[in-house]
PDB file of C-alpha atoms in Angstrom:
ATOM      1  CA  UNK A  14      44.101 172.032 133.138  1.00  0.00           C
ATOM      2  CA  UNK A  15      40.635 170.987 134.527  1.00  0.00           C
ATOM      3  CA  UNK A  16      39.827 171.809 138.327  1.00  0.00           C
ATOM      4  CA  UNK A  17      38.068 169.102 140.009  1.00  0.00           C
ATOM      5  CA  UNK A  18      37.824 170.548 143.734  1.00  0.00           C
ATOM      6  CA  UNK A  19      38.451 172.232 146.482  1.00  0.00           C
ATOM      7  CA  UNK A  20      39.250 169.933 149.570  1.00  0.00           C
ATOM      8  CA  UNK A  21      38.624 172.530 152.864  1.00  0.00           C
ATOM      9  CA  UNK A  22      38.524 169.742 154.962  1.00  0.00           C
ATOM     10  CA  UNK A  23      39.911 165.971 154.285  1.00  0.00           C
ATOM     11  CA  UNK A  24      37.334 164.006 154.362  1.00  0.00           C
ATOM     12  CA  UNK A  25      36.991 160.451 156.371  1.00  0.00           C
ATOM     13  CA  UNK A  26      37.692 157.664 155.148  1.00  0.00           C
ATOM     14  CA  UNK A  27      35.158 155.582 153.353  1.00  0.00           C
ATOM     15  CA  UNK A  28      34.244 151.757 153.087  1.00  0.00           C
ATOM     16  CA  UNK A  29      34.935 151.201 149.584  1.00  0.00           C
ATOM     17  CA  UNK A  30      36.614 154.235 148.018  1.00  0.00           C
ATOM     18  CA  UNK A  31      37.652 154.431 144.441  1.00  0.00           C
ATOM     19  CA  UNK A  32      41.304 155.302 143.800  1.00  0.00           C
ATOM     20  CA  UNK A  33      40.606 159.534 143.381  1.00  0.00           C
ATOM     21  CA  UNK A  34      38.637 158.932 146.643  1.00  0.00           C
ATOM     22  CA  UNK A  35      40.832 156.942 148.630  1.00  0.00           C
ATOM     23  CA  UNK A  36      43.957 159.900 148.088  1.00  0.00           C
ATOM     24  CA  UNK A  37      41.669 162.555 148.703  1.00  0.00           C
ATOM     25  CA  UNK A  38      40.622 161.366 152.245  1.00  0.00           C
ATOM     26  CA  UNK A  39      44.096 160.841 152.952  1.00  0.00           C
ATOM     27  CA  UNK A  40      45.895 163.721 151.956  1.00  0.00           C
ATOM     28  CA  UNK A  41      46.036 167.360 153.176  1.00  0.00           C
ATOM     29  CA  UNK A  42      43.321 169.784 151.919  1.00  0.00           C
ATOM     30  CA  UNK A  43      44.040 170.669 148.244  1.00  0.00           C
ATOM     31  CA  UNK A  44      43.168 171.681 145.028  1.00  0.00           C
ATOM     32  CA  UNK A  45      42.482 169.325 142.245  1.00  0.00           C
ATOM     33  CA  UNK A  46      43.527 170.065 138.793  1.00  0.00           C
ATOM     34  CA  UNK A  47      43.290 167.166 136.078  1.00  0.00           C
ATOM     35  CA  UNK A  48      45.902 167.270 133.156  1.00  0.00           C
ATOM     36  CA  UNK A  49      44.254 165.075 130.584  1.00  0.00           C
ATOM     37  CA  UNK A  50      45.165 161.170 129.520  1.00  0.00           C
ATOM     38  CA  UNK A  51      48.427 159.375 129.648  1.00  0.00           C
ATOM     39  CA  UNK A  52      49.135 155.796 128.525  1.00  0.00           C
ATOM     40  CA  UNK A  53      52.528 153.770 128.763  1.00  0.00           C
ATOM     41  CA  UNK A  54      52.382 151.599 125.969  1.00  0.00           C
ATOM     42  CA  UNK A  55      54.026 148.551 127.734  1.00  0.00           C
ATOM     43  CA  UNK A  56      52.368 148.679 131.036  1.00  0.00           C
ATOM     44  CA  UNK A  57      56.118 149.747 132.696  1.00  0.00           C
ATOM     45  CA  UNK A  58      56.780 153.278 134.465  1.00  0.00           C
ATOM     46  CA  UNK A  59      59.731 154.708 135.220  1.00  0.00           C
ATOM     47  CA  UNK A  60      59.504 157.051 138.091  1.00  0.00           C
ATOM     48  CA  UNK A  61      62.266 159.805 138.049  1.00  0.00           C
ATOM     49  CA  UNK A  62      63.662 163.047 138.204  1.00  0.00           C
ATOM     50  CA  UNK A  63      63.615 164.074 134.591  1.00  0.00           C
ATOM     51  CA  UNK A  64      66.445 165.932 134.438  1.00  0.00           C
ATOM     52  CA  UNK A  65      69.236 163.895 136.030  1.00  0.00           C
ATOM     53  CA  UNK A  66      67.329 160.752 135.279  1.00  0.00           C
ATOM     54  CA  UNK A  67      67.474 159.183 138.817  1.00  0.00           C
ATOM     55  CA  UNK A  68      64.791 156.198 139.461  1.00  0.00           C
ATOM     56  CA  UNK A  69      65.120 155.099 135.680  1.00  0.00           C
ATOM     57  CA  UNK A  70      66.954 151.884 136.877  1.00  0.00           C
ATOM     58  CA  UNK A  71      63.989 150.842 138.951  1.00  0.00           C
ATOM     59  CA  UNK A  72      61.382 150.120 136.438  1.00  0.00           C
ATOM     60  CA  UNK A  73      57.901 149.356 137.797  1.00  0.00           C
ATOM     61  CA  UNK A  74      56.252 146.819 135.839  1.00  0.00           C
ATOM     62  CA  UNK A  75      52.769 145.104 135.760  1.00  0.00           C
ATOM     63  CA  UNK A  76      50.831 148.733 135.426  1.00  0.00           C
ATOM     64  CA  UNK A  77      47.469 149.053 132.584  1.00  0.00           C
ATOM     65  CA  UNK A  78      48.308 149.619 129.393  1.00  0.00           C
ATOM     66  CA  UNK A  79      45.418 151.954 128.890  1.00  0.00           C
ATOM     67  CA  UNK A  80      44.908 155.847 129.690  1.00  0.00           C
ATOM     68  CA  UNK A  81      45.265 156.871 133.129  1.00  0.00           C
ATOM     69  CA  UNK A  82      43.854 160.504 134.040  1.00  0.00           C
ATOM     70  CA  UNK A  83      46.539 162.503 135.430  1.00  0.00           C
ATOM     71  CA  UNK A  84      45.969 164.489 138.475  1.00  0.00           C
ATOM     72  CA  UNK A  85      47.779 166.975 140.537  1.00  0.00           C
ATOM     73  CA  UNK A  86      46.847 167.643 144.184  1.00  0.00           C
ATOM     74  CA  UNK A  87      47.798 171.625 145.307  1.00  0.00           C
ATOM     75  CA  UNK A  88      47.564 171.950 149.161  1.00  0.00           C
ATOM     76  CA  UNK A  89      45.899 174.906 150.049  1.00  0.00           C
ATOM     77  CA  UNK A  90      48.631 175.540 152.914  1.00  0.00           C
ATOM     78  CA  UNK A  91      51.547 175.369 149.904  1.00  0.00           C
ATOM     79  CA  UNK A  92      50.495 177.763 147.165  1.00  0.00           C
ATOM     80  CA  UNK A  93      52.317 177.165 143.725  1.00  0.00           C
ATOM     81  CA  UNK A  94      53.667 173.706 145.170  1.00  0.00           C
ATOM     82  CA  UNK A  95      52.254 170.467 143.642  1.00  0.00           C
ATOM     83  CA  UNK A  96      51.665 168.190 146.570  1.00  0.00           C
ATOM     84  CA  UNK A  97      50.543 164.826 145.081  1.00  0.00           C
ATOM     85  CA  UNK A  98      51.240 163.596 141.352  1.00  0.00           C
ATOM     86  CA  UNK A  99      49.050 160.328 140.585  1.00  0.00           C
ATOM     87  CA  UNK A 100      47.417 158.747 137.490  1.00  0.00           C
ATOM     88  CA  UNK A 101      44.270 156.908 138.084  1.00  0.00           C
ATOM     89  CA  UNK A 102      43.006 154.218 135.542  1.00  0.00           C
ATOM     90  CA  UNK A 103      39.887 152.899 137.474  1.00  0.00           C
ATOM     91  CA  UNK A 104      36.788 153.715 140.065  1.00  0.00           C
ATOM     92  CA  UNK A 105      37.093 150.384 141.437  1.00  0.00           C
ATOM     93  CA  UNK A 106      37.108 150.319 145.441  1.00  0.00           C
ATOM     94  CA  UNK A 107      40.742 150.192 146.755  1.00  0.00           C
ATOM     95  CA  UNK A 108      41.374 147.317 149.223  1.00  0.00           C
ATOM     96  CA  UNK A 109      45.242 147.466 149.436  1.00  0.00           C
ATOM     97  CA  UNK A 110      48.563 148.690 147.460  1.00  0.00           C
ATOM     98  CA  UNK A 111      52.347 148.442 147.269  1.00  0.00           C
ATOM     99  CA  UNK A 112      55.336 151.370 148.225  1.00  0.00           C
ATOM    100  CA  UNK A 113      56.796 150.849 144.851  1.00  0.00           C
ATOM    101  CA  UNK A 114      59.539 152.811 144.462  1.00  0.00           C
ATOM    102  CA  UNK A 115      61.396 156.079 145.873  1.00  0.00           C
ATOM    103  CA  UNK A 116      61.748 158.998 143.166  1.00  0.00           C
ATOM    104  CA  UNK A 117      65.211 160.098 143.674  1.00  0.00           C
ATOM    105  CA  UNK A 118      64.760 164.265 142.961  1.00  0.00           C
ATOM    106  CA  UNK A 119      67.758 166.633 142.691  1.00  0.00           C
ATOM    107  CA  UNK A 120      66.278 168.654 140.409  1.00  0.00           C
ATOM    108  CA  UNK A 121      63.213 170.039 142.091  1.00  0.00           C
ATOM    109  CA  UNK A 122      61.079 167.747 139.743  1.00  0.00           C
ATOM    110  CA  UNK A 123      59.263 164.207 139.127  1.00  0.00           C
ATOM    111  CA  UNK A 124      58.029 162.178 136.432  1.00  0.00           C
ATOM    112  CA  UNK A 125      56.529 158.885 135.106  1.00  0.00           C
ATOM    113  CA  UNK A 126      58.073 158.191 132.122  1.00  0.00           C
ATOM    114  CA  UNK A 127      57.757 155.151 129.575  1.00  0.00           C
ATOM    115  CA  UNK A 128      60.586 153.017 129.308  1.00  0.00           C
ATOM    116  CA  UNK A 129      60.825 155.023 125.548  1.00  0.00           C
ATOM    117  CA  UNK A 130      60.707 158.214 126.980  1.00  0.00           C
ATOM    118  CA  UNK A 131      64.242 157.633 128.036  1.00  0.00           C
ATOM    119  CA  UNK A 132      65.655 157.074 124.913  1.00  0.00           C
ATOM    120  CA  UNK A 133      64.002 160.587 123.444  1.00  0.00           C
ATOM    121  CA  UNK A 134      65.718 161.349 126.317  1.00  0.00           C
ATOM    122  CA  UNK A 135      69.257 160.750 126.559  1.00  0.00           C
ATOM    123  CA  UNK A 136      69.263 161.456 122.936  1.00  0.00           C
ATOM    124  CA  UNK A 137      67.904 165.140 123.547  1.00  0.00           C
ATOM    125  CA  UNK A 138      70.171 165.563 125.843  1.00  0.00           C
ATOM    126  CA  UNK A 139      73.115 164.348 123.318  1.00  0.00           C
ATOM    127  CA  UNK A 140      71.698 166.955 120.616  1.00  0.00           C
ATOM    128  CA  UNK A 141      71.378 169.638 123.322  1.00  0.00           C
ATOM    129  CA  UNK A 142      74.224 169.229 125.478  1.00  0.00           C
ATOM    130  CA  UNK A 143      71.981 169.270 128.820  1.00  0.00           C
ATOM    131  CA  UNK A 144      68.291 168.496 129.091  1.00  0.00           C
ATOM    132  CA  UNK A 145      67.197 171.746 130.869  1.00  0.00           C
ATOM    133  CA  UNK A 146      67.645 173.604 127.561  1.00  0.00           C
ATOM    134  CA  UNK A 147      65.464 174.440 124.438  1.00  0.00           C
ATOM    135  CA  UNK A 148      62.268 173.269 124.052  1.00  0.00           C
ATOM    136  CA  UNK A 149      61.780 170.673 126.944  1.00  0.00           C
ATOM    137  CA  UNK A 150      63.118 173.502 129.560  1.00  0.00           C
ATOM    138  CA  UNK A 151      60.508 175.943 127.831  1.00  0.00           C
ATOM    139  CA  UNK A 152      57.984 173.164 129.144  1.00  0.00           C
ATOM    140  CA  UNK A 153      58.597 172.834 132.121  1.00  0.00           C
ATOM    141  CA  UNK A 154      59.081 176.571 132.828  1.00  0.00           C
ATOM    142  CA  UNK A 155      55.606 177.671 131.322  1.00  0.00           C
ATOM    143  CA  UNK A 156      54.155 174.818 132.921  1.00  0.00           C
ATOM    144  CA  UNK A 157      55.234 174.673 136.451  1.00  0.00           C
ATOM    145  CA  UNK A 158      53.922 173.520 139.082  1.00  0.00           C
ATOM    146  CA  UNK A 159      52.656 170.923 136.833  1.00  0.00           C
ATOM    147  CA  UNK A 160      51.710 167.919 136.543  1.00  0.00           C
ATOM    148  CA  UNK A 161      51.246 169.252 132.274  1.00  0.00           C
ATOM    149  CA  UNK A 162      52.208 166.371 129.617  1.00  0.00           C
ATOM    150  CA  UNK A 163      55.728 166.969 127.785  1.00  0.00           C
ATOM    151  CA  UNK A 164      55.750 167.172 124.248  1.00  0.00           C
ATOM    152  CA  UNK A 165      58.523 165.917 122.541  1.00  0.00           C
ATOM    153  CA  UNK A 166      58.778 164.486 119.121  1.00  0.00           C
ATOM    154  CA  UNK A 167      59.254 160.690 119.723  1.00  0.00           C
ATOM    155  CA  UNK A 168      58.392 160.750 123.224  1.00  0.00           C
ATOM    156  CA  UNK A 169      54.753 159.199 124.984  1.00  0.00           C
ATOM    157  CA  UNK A 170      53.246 162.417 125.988  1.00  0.00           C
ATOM    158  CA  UNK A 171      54.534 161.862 129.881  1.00  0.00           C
ATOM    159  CA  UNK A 172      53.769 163.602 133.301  1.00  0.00           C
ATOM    160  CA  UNK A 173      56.112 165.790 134.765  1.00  0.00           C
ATOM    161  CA  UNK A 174      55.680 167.608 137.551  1.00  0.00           C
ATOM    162  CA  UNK A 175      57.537 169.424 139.964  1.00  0.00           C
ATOM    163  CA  UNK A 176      58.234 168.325 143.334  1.00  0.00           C
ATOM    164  CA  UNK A 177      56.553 170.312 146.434  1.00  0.00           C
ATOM    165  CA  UNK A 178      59.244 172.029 148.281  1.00  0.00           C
ATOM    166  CA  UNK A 179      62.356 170.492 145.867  1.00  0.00           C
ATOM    167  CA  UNK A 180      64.676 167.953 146.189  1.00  0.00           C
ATOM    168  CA  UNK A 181      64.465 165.009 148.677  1.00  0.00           C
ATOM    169  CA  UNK A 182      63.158 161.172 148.151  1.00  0.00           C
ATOM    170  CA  UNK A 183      59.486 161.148 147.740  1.00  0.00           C
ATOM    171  CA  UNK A 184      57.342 157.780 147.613  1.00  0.00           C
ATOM    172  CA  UNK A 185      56.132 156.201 145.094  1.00  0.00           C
ATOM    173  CA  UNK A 186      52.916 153.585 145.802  1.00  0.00           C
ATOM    174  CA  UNK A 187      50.347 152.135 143.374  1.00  0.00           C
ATOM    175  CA  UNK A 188      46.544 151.456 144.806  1.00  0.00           C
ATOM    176  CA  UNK A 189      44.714 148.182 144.167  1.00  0.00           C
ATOM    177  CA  UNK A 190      41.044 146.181 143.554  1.00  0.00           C
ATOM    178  CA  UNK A 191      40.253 143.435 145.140  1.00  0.00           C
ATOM    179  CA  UNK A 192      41.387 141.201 141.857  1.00  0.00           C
ATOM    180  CA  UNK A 193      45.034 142.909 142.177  1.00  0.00           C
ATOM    181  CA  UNK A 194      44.234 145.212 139.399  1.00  0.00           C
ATOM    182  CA  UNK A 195      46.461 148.498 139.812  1.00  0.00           C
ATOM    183  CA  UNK A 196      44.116 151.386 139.752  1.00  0.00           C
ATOM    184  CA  UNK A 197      46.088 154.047 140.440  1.00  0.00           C
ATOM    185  CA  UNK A 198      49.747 155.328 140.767  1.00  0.00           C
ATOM    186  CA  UNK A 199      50.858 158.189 142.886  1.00  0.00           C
ATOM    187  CA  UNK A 200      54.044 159.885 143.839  1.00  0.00           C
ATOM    188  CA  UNK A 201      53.733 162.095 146.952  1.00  0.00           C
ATOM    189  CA  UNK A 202      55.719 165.212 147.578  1.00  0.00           C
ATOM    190  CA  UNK A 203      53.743 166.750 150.762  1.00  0.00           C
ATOM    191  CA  UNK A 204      52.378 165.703 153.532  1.00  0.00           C
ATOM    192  CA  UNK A 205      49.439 166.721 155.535  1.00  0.00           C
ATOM    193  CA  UNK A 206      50.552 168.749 158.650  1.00  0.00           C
ATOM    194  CA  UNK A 207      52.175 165.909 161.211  1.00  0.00           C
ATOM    195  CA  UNK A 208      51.192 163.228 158.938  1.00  0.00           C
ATOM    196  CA  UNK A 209      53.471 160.295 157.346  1.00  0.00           C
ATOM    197  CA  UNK A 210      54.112 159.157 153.962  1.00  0.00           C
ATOM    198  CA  UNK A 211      50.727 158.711 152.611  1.00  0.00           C
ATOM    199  CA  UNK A 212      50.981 154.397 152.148  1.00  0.00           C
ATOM    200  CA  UNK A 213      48.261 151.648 151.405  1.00  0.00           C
ATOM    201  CA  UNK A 214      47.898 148.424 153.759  1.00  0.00           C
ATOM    202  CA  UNK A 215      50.146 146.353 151.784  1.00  0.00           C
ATOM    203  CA  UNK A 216      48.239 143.120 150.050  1.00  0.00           C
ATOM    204  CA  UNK A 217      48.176 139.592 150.817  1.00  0.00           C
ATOM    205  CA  UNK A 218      48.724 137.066 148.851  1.00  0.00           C
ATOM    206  CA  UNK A 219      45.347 134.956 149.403  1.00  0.00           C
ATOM    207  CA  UNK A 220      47.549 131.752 147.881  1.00  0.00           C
ATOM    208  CA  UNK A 221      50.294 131.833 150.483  1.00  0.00           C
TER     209      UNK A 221
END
């Protein structure tokens, strides 16, 4: 893990704000830790609880297929709690985004998985008799909060994280440049005190 900041105060809003730039004005004063490089290999997430595999029906498609930095936002107000999971791909100024999806979590934790990582997956689970046992629930117990990369033989290297306070429906949104290009994906898990759901201005479709 590679801290990036300390956030005492969130800062204002900019005019043109890369993806890391545009979350941190927005979200509640936090830590920054970097995980390292993820990539799903056909441009498709699935966002889900990665134990009970809720959200894997909901695919979201049309993502880069090249490495995203993973980041995990800690708010200093919720020690040990991981507030904000996102990968970023680019530095391009955000100018709009979508609400994607809704992670589903009744297990206390989230992840962006490939559409292979279910697979290794459900067949873990077959060899195991339960996912939260042997060497993927060593992982995610010496790595919590998270996010930290699962290793699993077969499986893309994916994010896991847990989920702030524990189970609940958190948002899923991606961020994006003024040529539609996604720059970033980000599931949220806290808010900042009194705050909403931390959602882009939605983008219009300059052809309709």
């Amino acid at each position: 893990m590679r801290w990036l900041i300390c956030l005492v105060l969130s800062a204002a809003p900019a005019s043109a704000e890369s993806a890391l730039d545009w979350l941190v004005a927005r979200s509640a004063p936090a830590i920054i830790g970097e995980t390292g490089t993820w990539t799903t290999p056909t441009g498709t997430v699935l966002a889900a609880d990665p134990l009970t595999l809720f959200g894997t029906e909901n695919p979201i498609a049309g993502l880069p297929d090249t490495p995203a930095t993973v980041l995990g936002f800690y708010p200093l107000d919720s020690p040990g709690r991981t507030g904000l999971m996102a990968l970023i791909w680019s530095d391009d100024p955000v100018v709009c985004g979508e609400d994607v999806a809704t992670i589903g979590v009744d297990a206390g934790l989230a992840a962006f998985l490939a559409p292979p990582d279910l697979r290794v997956l459900e067949s873990y689970r077959d060899e195991w008799g339960d996912l939260y046992a042997g060497p993927y629930a060593e992982q995610i117990d010496t790595s919590y909060p998270g996010p930290t990369l699962i290793d699993l033989p077969g499986a893309s290297g994916f994010p896991l994280s847990g989920s702030g306070w524990g189970d609940g429906g958190y948002p899923v949104a991606t961020l994006k440049d003024a040529s539609g290009r996604v720059t970033a994906l980000y599931a949220q898990f806290i808010t900042a005190e009194g705050a909403d759901w931390l959602l882009p201005s939605p983008c219009v479709d300059s052809t309709s």
